[in-house]
């Protein structure tokens, strides 16, 4: 299978280069900066995708592959998972993670491709997940439309990302954490610019109701946004019409 070309706009190139650069420290920083909580949020995301044993599933913007692995545990040895990302450095770490895991999990294929132009047939997947990817694609609507295209009728996808809490105190706490913990820790790892982007990307990122509107516009019959962790994170759950 020859994957379609990865989008090459300057903005997409910048995002791709950024995730290639941070790949060696990405997992470690995620654990430190979320105090390990991202693992719990990812488990919730897998559960809300409604993936079940034997399913063929997609993890979009899979990065270093931990969410895809959790999805793999859910679908078991009779299922199949495709992890898609356009950062070859992140995918290399995902591959190594798969090789060193014992006992071997589900069959997972790591595919270097563009979330805006997926190399899969229409109506292919039983369920999908996406962790911290929607905020990073250059066109959110197009990404949701592609996701909608490749899901089977009736299939669900769960999309985890940062969220701005509606409570002003929690909003202030989130900004404080990003400015006084996340950026300094990243700076100590030589990655100041790479992590300073989170706050501006979050400010541009649509809130729950707007995400729901975009999901409907992309064709999803049902869309619900669940704020989690006091609203500092959110999961958008979308379902394709049955027929
Ligand atoms: C913040 S990381 C999330 C990685 C992982 N899903 C997680 O939860 O930790 C965002 C990922 O999205 C990928 N990405 C951004 N835009 C993409 C696109 N258009 N196509 C494929 N991958 C993309 C980046 O390469 C990066 O690995």
PDB file of C-alpha atoms and ligand atoms in Angstrom:
ATOM      1  CA  UNK A   1       0.000   0.000   0.000  1.00  0.00           C
ATOM      2  CA  UNK A   2       1.467   3.371  -0.992  1.00  0.00           C
ATOM      3  CA  UNK A   3       0.228   6.002   1.442  1.00  0.00           C
ATOM      4  CA  UNK A   4      -1.032   9.227  -0.092  1.00  0.00           C
ATOM      5  CA  UNK A   5       1.308  12.189   0.182  1.00  0.00           C
ATOM      6  CA  UNK A   6       1.623  13.903   3.537  1.00  0.00           C
ATOM      7  CA  UNK A   7       0.398  17.511   3.476  1.00  0.00           C
ATOM      8  CA  UNK A   8       3.309  19.903   2.990  1.00  0.00           C
ATOM      9  CA  UNK A   9       2.252  23.374   3.988  1.00  0.00           C
ATOM     10  CA  UNK A  10       4.764  25.402   6.037  1.00  0.00           C
ATOM     11  CA  UNK A  11       2.512  25.013   9.102  1.00  0.00           C
ATOM     12  CA  UNK A  12       2.244  21.212   8.691  1.00  0.00           C
ATOM     13  CA  UNK A  13       6.037  21.036   8.157  1.00  0.00           C
ATOM     14  CA  UNK A  14       6.586  23.015  11.364  1.00  0.00           C
ATOM     15  CA  UNK A  15       4.316  20.690  13.383  1.00  0.00           C
ATOM     16  CA  UNK A  16       5.908  17.575  11.884  1.00  0.00           C
ATOM     17  CA  UNK A  17       9.438  18.856  12.644  1.00  0.00           C
ATOM     18  CA  UNK A  18       8.419  19.811  16.187  1.00  0.00           C
ATOM     19  CA  UNK A  19       7.135  16.298  16.971  1.00  0.00           C
ATOM     20  CA  UNK A  20      10.193  14.711  15.392  1.00  0.00           C
ATOM     21  CA  UNK A  21      12.423  16.842  17.660  1.00  0.00           C
ATOM     22  CA  UNK A  22      10.599  16.088  20.911  1.00  0.00           C
ATOM     23  CA  UNK A  23      10.174  12.348  20.226  1.00  0.00           C
ATOM     24  CA  UNK A  24      13.102  11.202  22.450  1.00  0.00           C
ATOM     25  CA  UNK A  25      11.666  12.866  25.579  1.00  0.00           C
ATOM     26  CA  UNK A  26       7.958  12.953  24.738  1.00  0.00           C
ATOM     27  CA  UNK A  27       6.823   9.980  26.886  1.00  0.00           C
ATOM     28  CA  UNK A  28       8.923  10.969  29.890  1.00  0.00           C
ATOM     29  CA  UNK A  29       7.658  14.562  29.833  1.00  0.00           C
ATOM     30  CA  UNK A  30       4.038  13.399  29.505  1.00  0.00           C
ATOM     31  CA  UNK A  31       4.433  11.301  32.647  1.00  0.00           C
ATOM     32  CA  UNK A  32       6.109  14.068  34.637  1.00  0.00           C
ATOM     33  CA  UNK A  33       3.885  16.887  33.504  1.00  0.00           C
ATOM     34  CA  UNK A  34       0.586  15.079  34.054  1.00  0.00           C
ATOM     35  CA  UNK A  35       1.855  13.187  37.149  1.00  0.00           C
ATOM     36  CA  UNK A  36       0.987  10.010  35.238  1.00  0.00           C
ATOM     37  CA  UNK A  37      -2.661  11.083  34.863  1.00  0.00           C
ATOM     38  CA  UNK A  38      -2.550  11.004  31.049  1.00  0.00           C
ATOM     39  CA  UNK A  39      -2.539   7.210  31.296  1.00  0.00           C
ATOM     40  CA  UNK A  40      -5.915   7.291  33.063  1.00  0.00           C
ATOM     41  CA  UNK A  41      -7.354   9.795  30.568  1.00  0.00           C
ATOM     42  CA  UNK A  42      -6.185   7.565  27.708  1.00  0.00           C
ATOM     43  CA  UNK A  43      -7.845   4.506  29.284  1.00  0.00           C
ATOM     44  CA  UNK A  44     -11.104   6.495  29.510  1.00  0.00           C
ATOM     45  CA  UNK A  45     -10.723   7.468  25.861  1.00  0.00           C
ATOM     46  CA  UNK A  46     -10.293   3.849  24.793  1.00  0.00           C
ATOM     47  CA  UNK A  47     -13.373   2.846  26.790  1.00  0.00           C
ATOM     48  CA  UNK A  48     -15.469   5.671  25.286  1.00  0.00           C
ATOM     49  CA  UNK A  49     -14.459   4.656  21.756  1.00  0.00           C
ATOM     50  CA  UNK A  50     -16.532   1.500  22.399  1.00  0.00           C
ATOM     51  CA  UNK A  51     -13.825  -0.648  20.811  1.00  0.00           C
ATOM     52  CA  UNK A  52     -14.308  -4.303  21.657  1.00  0.00           C
ATOM     53  CA  UNK A  53     -12.588  -7.659  21.191  1.00  0.00           C
ATOM     54  CA  UNK A  54     -11.875  -8.514  17.567  1.00  0.00           C
ATOM     55  CA  UNK A  55     -12.392  -4.966  16.255  1.00  0.00           C
ATOM     56  CA  UNK A  56     -10.293  -3.214  13.628  1.00  0.00           C
ATOM     57  CA  UNK A  57      -9.388   0.154  15.148  1.00  0.00           C
ATOM     58  CA  UNK A  58      -7.567   3.358  14.311  1.00  0.00           C
ATOM     59  CA  UNK A  59      -5.451   5.516  16.609  1.00  0.00           C
ATOM     60  CA  UNK A  60      -5.022   8.829  14.801  1.00  0.00           C
ATOM     61  CA  UNK A  61      -1.970  11.031  15.510  1.00  0.00           C
ATOM     62  CA  UNK A  62      -0.651   8.084  17.535  1.00  0.00           C
ATOM     63  CA  UNK A  63       2.723   9.667  18.343  1.00  0.00           C
ATOM     64  CA  UNK A  64       4.859   7.234  20.354  1.00  0.00           C
ATOM     65  CA  UNK A  65       1.974   4.757  20.463  1.00  0.00           C
ATOM     66  CA  UNK A  66       0.815   4.404  24.063  1.00  0.00           C
ATOM     67  CA  UNK A  67      -2.863   5.021  23.268  1.00  0.00           C
ATOM     68  CA  UNK A  68      -2.687   2.605  20.331  1.00  0.00           C
ATOM     69  CA  UNK A  69      -1.231  -0.016  22.685  1.00  0.00           C
ATOM     70  CA  UNK A  70      -4.128   0.473  25.119  1.00  0.00           C
ATOM     71  CA  UNK A  71      -6.523   0.134  22.204  1.00  0.00           C
ATOM     72  CA  UNK A  72      -4.673  -3.059  21.280  1.00  0.00           C
ATOM     73  CA  UNK A  73      -5.220  -4.481  24.764  1.00  0.00           C
ATOM     74  CA  UNK A  74      -8.919  -3.742  24.400  1.00  0.00           C
ATOM     75  CA  UNK A  75      -9.382  -5.452  21.003  1.00  0.00           C
ATOM     76  CA  UNK A  76      -7.148  -8.390  21.935  1.00  0.00           C
ATOM     77  CA  UNK A  77      -5.325 -10.849  19.708  1.00  0.00           C
ATOM     78  CA  UNK A  78      -8.272 -11.253  17.351  1.00  0.00           C
ATOM     79  CA  UNK A  79      -8.395  -7.520  16.724  1.00  0.00           C
ATOM     80  CA  UNK A  80      -6.193  -5.169  14.779  1.00  0.00           C
ATOM     81  CA  UNK A  81      -4.981  -1.620  15.397  1.00  0.00           C
ATOM     82  CA  UNK A  82      -3.539   0.895  12.954  1.00  0.00           C
ATOM     83  CA  UNK A  83      -1.509   3.707  14.532  1.00  0.00           C
ATOM     84  CA  UNK A  84      -1.162   6.676  12.171  1.00  0.00           C
ATOM     85  CA  UNK A  85       1.152   9.660  12.525  1.00  0.00           C
ATOM     86  CA  UNK A  86       3.189  11.866  10.190  1.00  0.00           C
ATOM     87  CA  UNK A  87       6.225  12.050  12.518  1.00  0.00           C
ATOM     88  CA  UNK A  88       8.663   9.276  11.592  1.00  0.00           C
ATOM     89  CA  UNK A  89      10.629   9.800  14.845  1.00  0.00           C
ATOM     90  CA  UNK A  90       7.504   9.272  16.974  1.00  0.00           C
ATOM     91  CA  UNK A  91       6.584   6.169  14.946  1.00  0.00           C
ATOM     92  CA  UNK A  92      10.051   4.707  15.449  1.00  0.00           C
ATOM     93  CA  UNK A  93       9.544   4.937  19.229  1.00  0.00           C
ATOM     94  CA  UNK A  94       6.081   3.379  18.845  1.00  0.00           C
ATOM     95  CA  UNK A  95       7.621   0.461  16.930  1.00  0.00           C
ATOM     96  CA  UNK A  96      10.308  -0.071  19.590  1.00  0.00           C
ATOM     97  CA  UNK A  97       7.670   0.045  22.329  1.00  0.00           C
ATOM     98  CA  UNK A  98       5.723  -2.706  20.500  1.00  0.00           C
ATOM     99  CA  UNK A  99       8.803  -4.898  20.060  1.00  0.00           C
ATOM    100  CA  UNK A 100       9.869  -4.767  23.708  1.00  0.00           C
ATOM    101  CA  UNK A 101       6.435  -5.429  25.155  1.00  0.00           C
ATOM    102  CA  UNK A 102       5.881  -8.836  26.721  1.00  0.00           C
ATOM    103  CA  UNK A 103       3.548 -10.676  26.374  1.00  0.00           C
ATOM    104  CA  UNK A 104       3.005  -9.665  22.760  1.00  0.00           C
ATOM    105  CA  UNK A 105      -0.162  -7.699  22.263  1.00  0.00           C
ATOM    106  CA  UNK A 106      -2.543  -7.293  19.375  1.00  0.00           C
ATOM    107  CA  UNK A 107      -1.189  -6.887  15.917  1.00  0.00           C
ATOM    108  CA  UNK A 108      -0.480  -3.158  15.541  1.00  0.00           C
ATOM    109  CA  UNK A 109       0.602  -1.572  12.276  1.00  0.00           C
ATOM    110  CA  UNK A 110       2.376   1.783  12.439  1.00  0.00           C
ATOM    111  CA  UNK A 111       1.630   3.908   9.391  1.00  0.00           C
ATOM    112  CA  UNK A 112       3.307   7.162   8.412  1.00  0.00           C
ATOM    113  CA  UNK A 113       0.481   9.176   6.910  1.00  0.00           C
ATOM    114  CA  UNK A 114      -1.452  12.412   7.064  1.00  0.00           C
ATOM    115  CA  UNK A 115      -4.550  12.546   9.257  1.00  0.00           C
ATOM    116  CA  UNK A 116      -6.055  14.851   6.615  1.00  0.00           C
ATOM    117  CA  UNK A 117      -5.599  12.300   3.827  1.00  0.00           C
ATOM    118  CA  UNK A 118      -5.812   8.791   5.278  1.00  0.00           C
ATOM    119  CA  UNK A 119      -4.680   5.741   3.294  1.00  0.00           C
ATOM    120  CA  UNK A 120      -7.767   3.665   4.168  1.00  0.00           C
ATOM    121  CA  UNK A 121     -10.965   2.752   2.351  1.00  0.00           C
ATOM    122  CA  UNK A 122     -14.305   4.271   3.350  1.00  0.00           C
ATOM    123  CA  UNK A 123     -16.170   2.510   6.200  1.00  0.00           C
ATOM    124  CA  UNK A 124     -13.094   0.519   7.319  1.00  0.00           C
ATOM    125  CA  UNK A 125     -12.843   0.907  11.121  1.00  0.00           C
ATOM    126  CA  UNK A 126     -15.039  -0.342  13.969  1.00  0.00           C
ATOM    127  CA  UNK A 127     -13.779   2.354  16.365  1.00  0.00           C
ATOM    128  CA  UNK A 128     -11.114   5.031  16.661  1.00  0.00           C
ATOM    129  CA  UNK A 129      -9.213   7.116  19.176  1.00  0.00           C
ATOM    130  CA  UNK A 130      -7.151  10.284  18.913  1.00  0.00           C
ATOM    131  CA  UNK A 131      -5.046  11.682  21.766  1.00  0.00           C
ATOM    132  CA  UNK A 132      -3.838  15.303  21.673  1.00  0.00           C
ATOM    133  CA  UNK A 133      -3.977  15.258  17.877  1.00  0.00           C
ATOM    134  CA  UNK A 134      -7.026  17.359  16.993  1.00  0.00           C
ATOM    135  CA  UNK A 135      -5.433  20.517  18.488  1.00  0.00           C
ATOM    136  CA  UNK A 136      -2.364  19.899  16.328  1.00  0.00           C
ATOM    137  CA  UNK A 137      -3.805  19.251  12.871  1.00  0.00           C
ATOM    138  CA  UNK A 138      -3.864  22.246  10.550  1.00  0.00           C
ATOM    139  CA  UNK A 139      -7.533  21.748   9.608  1.00  0.00           C
ATOM    140  CA  UNK A 140      -9.818  20.381  12.334  1.00  0.00           C
ATOM    141  CA  UNK A 141     -12.901  20.087  10.120  1.00  0.00           C
ATOM    142  CA  UNK A 142     -11.005  18.205   7.409  1.00  0.00           C
ATOM    143  CA  UNK A 143      -9.533  15.872  10.006  1.00  0.00           C
ATOM    144  CA  UNK A 144     -13.018  15.102  11.405  1.00  0.00           C
ATOM    145  CA  UNK A 145     -14.323  14.553   7.851  1.00  0.00           C
ATOM    146  CA  UNK A 146     -11.509  12.060   7.146  1.00  0.00           C
ATOM    147  CA  UNK A 147     -12.208  10.284  10.428  1.00  0.00           C
ATOM    148  CA  UNK A 148     -15.907  10.137   9.554  1.00  0.00           C
ATOM    149  CA  UNK A 149     -15.117   8.712   6.112  1.00  0.00           C
ATOM    150  CA  UNK A 150     -13.012   5.802   7.390  1.00  0.00           C
ATOM    151  CA  UNK A 151     -15.353   4.773  10.240  1.00  0.00           C
ATOM    152  CA  UNK A 152     -18.009   2.135   9.620  1.00  0.00           C
ATOM    153  CA  UNK A 153     -21.668   3.221   9.944  1.00  0.00           C
ATOM    154  CA  UNK A 154     -22.562   3.225  13.650  1.00  0.00           C
ATOM    155  CA  UNK A 155     -18.892   3.324  14.749  1.00  0.00           C
ATOM    156  CA  UNK A 156     -17.664   5.648  17.487  1.00  0.00           C
ATOM    157  CA  UNK A 157     -14.458   7.650  17.944  1.00  0.00           C
ATOM    158  CA  UNK A 158     -13.202   9.245  21.168  1.00  0.00           C
ATOM    159  CA  UNK A 159     -10.935  12.280  20.887  1.00  0.00           C
ATOM    160  CA  UNK A 160      -8.924  13.366  23.942  1.00  0.00           C
ATOM    161  CA  UNK A 161      -7.301  16.775  24.181  1.00  0.00           C
ATOM    162  CA  UNK A 162      -6.611  19.746  26.407  1.00  0.00           C
ATOM    163  CA  UNK A 163      -9.615  21.888  27.231  1.00  0.00           C
ATOM    164  CA  UNK A 164     -10.006  25.342  28.762  1.00  0.00           C
ATOM    165  CA  UNK A 165     -12.071  25.025  31.959  1.00  0.00           C
ATOM    166  CA  UNK A 166     -15.109  27.311  32.142  1.00  0.00           C
ATOM    167  CA  UNK A 167     -14.394  27.924  35.849  1.00  0.00           C
ATOM    168  CA  UNK A 168     -12.109  31.035  35.963  1.00  0.00           C
ATOM    169  CA  UNK A 169     -10.131  29.714  38.960  1.00  0.00           C
ATOM    170  CA  UNK A 170      -9.395  26.401  37.231  1.00  0.00           C
ATOM    171  CA  UNK A 171      -8.593  28.302  34.042  1.00  0.00           C
ATOM    172  CA  UNK A 172      -6.026  30.357  35.995  1.00  0.00           C
ATOM    173  CA  UNK A 173      -4.599  27.188  37.559  1.00  0.00           C
ATOM    174  CA  UNK A 174      -4.233  25.608  34.107  1.00  0.00           C
ATOM    175  CA  UNK A 175      -2.393  28.669  32.740  1.00  0.00           C
ATOM    176  CA  UNK A 176      -0.198  28.765  35.846  1.00  0.00           C
ATOM    177  CA  UNK A 177       0.688  25.065  35.451  1.00  0.00           C
ATOM    178  CA  UNK A 178       1.535  25.532  31.774  1.00  0.00           C
ATOM    179  CA  UNK A 179       3.629  28.662  32.370  1.00  0.00           C
ATOM    180  CA  UNK A 180       5.378  27.770  35.614  1.00  0.00           C
ATOM    181  CA  UNK A 181       5.743  23.998  35.414  1.00  0.00           C
ATOM    182  CA  UNK A 182       5.399  22.741  31.841  1.00  0.00           C
ATOM    183  CA  UNK A 183       7.550  25.338  30.076  1.00  0.00           C
ATOM    184  CA  UNK A 184      10.341  25.342  32.722  1.00  0.00           C
ATOM    185  CA  UNK A 185      10.500  21.518  32.781  1.00  0.00           C
ATOM    186  CA  UNK A 186      10.632  21.491  28.978  1.00  0.00           C
ATOM    187  CA  UNK A 187      13.287  24.231  29.061  1.00  0.00           C
ATOM    188  CA  UNK A 188      15.382  22.091  31.411  1.00  0.00           C
ATOM    189  CA  UNK A 189      15.210  19.405  28.707  1.00  0.00           C
ATOM    190  CA  UNK A 190      16.290  21.886  26.017  1.00  0.00           C
ATOM    191  CA  UNK A 191      12.801  22.111  24.543  1.00  0.00           C
ATOM    192  CA  UNK A 192      11.462  25.511  25.579  1.00  0.00           C
ATOM    193  CA  UNK A 193      10.053  26.565  22.193  1.00  0.00           C
ATOM    194  CA  UNK A 194       8.593  23.129  21.578  1.00  0.00           C
ATOM    195  CA  UNK A 195       6.445  23.220  24.729  1.00  0.00           C
ATOM    196  CA  UNK A 196       5.730  26.964  24.799  1.00  0.00           C
ATOM    197  CA  UNK A 197       3.376  26.292  21.854  1.00  0.00           C
ATOM    198  CA  UNK A 198       0.838  24.453  24.070  1.00  0.00           C
ATOM    199  CA  UNK A 199      -0.748  27.563  25.586  1.00  0.00           C
ATOM    200  CA  UNK A 200      -1.293  29.429  22.269  1.00  0.00           C
ATOM    201  CA  UNK A 201      -2.533  26.231  20.605  1.00  0.00           C
ATOM    202  CA  UNK A 202      -5.011  25.780  23.453  1.00  0.00           C
ATOM    203  CA  UNK A 203      -6.234  29.361  23.117  1.00  0.00           C
ATOM    204  CA  UNK A 204      -7.003  28.743  19.426  1.00  0.00           C
ATOM    205  CA  UNK A 205      -8.523  25.301  20.032  1.00  0.00           C
ATOM    206  CA  UNK A 206     -12.356  25.254  19.830  1.00  0.00           C
ATOM    207  CA  UNK A 207     -14.216  24.729  23.108  1.00  0.00           C
ATOM    208  CA  UNK A 208     -16.583  21.741  23.581  1.00  0.00           C
ATOM    209  CA  UNK A 209     -19.713  23.247  21.939  1.00  0.00           C
ATOM    210  CA  UNK A 210     -17.709  24.365  18.883  1.00  0.00           C
ATOM    211  CA  UNK A 211     -16.083  20.917  18.631  1.00  0.00           C
ATOM    212  CA  UNK A 212     -19.592  19.404  18.654  1.00  0.00           C
ATOM    213  CA  UNK A 213     -20.692  21.797  15.895  1.00  0.00           C
ATOM    214  CA  UNK A 214     -17.663  20.872  13.767  1.00  0.00           C
ATOM    215  CA  UNK A 215     -18.313  17.155  14.336  1.00  0.00           C
ATOM    216  CA  UNK A 216     -21.898  17.537  13.083  1.00  0.00           C
ATOM    217  CA  UNK A 217     -20.621  19.557  10.124  1.00  0.00           C
ATOM    218  CA  UNK A 218     -18.188  16.726   9.353  1.00  0.00           C
ATOM    219  CA  UNK A 219     -21.163  14.357   9.152  1.00  0.00           C
ATOM    220  CA  UNK A 220     -21.315  12.713  12.587  1.00  0.00           C
ATOM    221  CA  UNK A 221     -24.859  11.903  13.729  1.00  0.00           C
ATOM    222  CA  UNK A 222     -23.984  12.173  17.416  1.00  0.00           C
ATOM    223  CA  UNK A 223     -21.351  14.258  19.154  1.00  0.00           C
ATOM    224  CA  UNK A 224     -20.877  14.856  22.877  1.00  0.00           C
ATOM    225  CA  UNK A 225     -18.032  16.631  24.629  1.00  0.00           C
ATOM    226  CA  UNK A 226     -17.101  15.484  28.138  1.00  0.00           C
ATOM    227  CA  UNK A 227     -14.888  17.806  30.202  1.00  0.00           C
ATOM    228  CA  UNK A 228     -12.659  15.677  32.474  1.00  0.00           C
ATOM    229  CA  UNK A 229     -10.037  16.360  35.165  1.00  0.00           C
ATOM    230  CA  UNK A 230     -11.904  19.466  36.345  1.00  0.00           C
ATOM    231  CA  UNK A 231     -12.303  20.614  32.737  1.00  0.00           C
ATOM    232  CA  UNK A 232      -8.585  20.950  31.992  1.00  0.00           C
ATOM    233  CA  UNK A 233      -8.980  18.032  29.552  1.00  0.00           C
ATOM    234  CA  UNK A 234     -11.907  16.981  27.399  1.00  0.00           C
ATOM    235  CA  UNK A 235     -13.054  14.006  25.355  1.00  0.00           C
ATOM    236  CA  UNK A 236     -15.151  14.516  22.230  1.00  0.00           C
ATOM    237  CA  UNK A 237     -17.152  11.344  21.509  1.00  0.00           C
ATOM    238  CA  UNK A 238     -18.574  11.121  17.980  1.00  0.00           C
ATOM    239  CA  UNK A 239     -20.677   8.443  16.305  1.00  0.00           C
ATOM    240  CA  UNK A 240     -21.325   7.917  12.610  1.00  0.00           C
ATOM    241  CA  UNK A 241     -24.928   7.427  11.472  1.00  0.00           C
ATOM    242  CA  UNK A 242     -25.897   3.746  11.328  1.00  0.00           C
ATOM    243  CA  UNK A 243     -26.977   3.718   7.712  1.00  0.00           C
TER     244      UNK A 243
HETATM  245  C1  LIG B   1       0.728  15.823  21.081  1.00  0.00           C
HETATM  246  S1  LIG B   1       1.136  14.477  20.038  1.00  0.00           S
HETATM  247  C2  LIG B   1       0.072  13.208  20.613  1.00  0.00           C
HETATM  248  C3  LIG B   1       0.671  11.828  20.549  1.00  0.00           C
HETATM  249  C4  LIG B   1      -0.144  10.720  21.225  1.00  0.00           C
HETATM  250  N1  LIG B   1      -1.396  10.497  20.550  1.00  0.00           N
HETATM  251  C5  LIG B   1      -0.403  10.998  22.676  1.00  0.00           C
HETATM  252  O1  LIG B   1      -1.567  10.991  23.082  1.00  0.00           O
HETATM  253  O2  LIG B   1       0.538  11.196  23.434  1.00  0.00           O
HETATM  254  C6  LIG B   1       0.385  14.949  18.514  1.00  0.00           C
HETATM  255  C7  LIG B   1       0.769  14.059  17.364  1.00  0.00           C
HETATM  256  O3  LIG B   1      -0.004  14.440  16.223  1.00  0.00           O
HETATM  257  C8  LIG B   1       0.791  14.236  15.081  1.00  0.00           C
HETATM  258  N2  LIG B   1       0.183  14.979  13.969  1.00  0.00           N
HETATM  259  C9  LIG B   1      -0.123  16.303  13.914  1.00  0.00           C
HETATM  260  N3  LIG B   1      -0.689  16.591  12.728  1.00  0.00           N
HETATM  261  C10 LIG B   1      -0.755  15.436  12.011  1.00  0.00           C
HETATM  262  C11 LIG B   1      -1.235  15.095  10.720  1.00  0.00           C
HETATM  263  N4  LIG B   1      -1.765  16.009   9.895  1.00  0.00           N
HETATM  264  N5  LIG B   1      -1.154  13.817  10.325  1.00  0.00           N
HETATM  265  C12 LIG B   1      -0.609  12.866  11.129  1.00  0.00           C
HETATM  266  N6  LIG B   1      -0.114  13.130  12.369  1.00  0.00           N
HETATM  267  C13 LIG B   1      -0.187  14.404  12.803  1.00  0.00           C
HETATM  268  C14 LIG B   1       2.163  14.704  15.509  1.00  0.00           C
HETATM  269  O4  LIG B   1       3.196  14.197  14.704  1.00  0.00           O
HETATM  270  C15 LIG B   1       2.230  14.175  16.951  1.00  0.00           C
HETATM  271  O5  LIG B   1       2.871  12.922  17.042  1.00  0.00           O
END
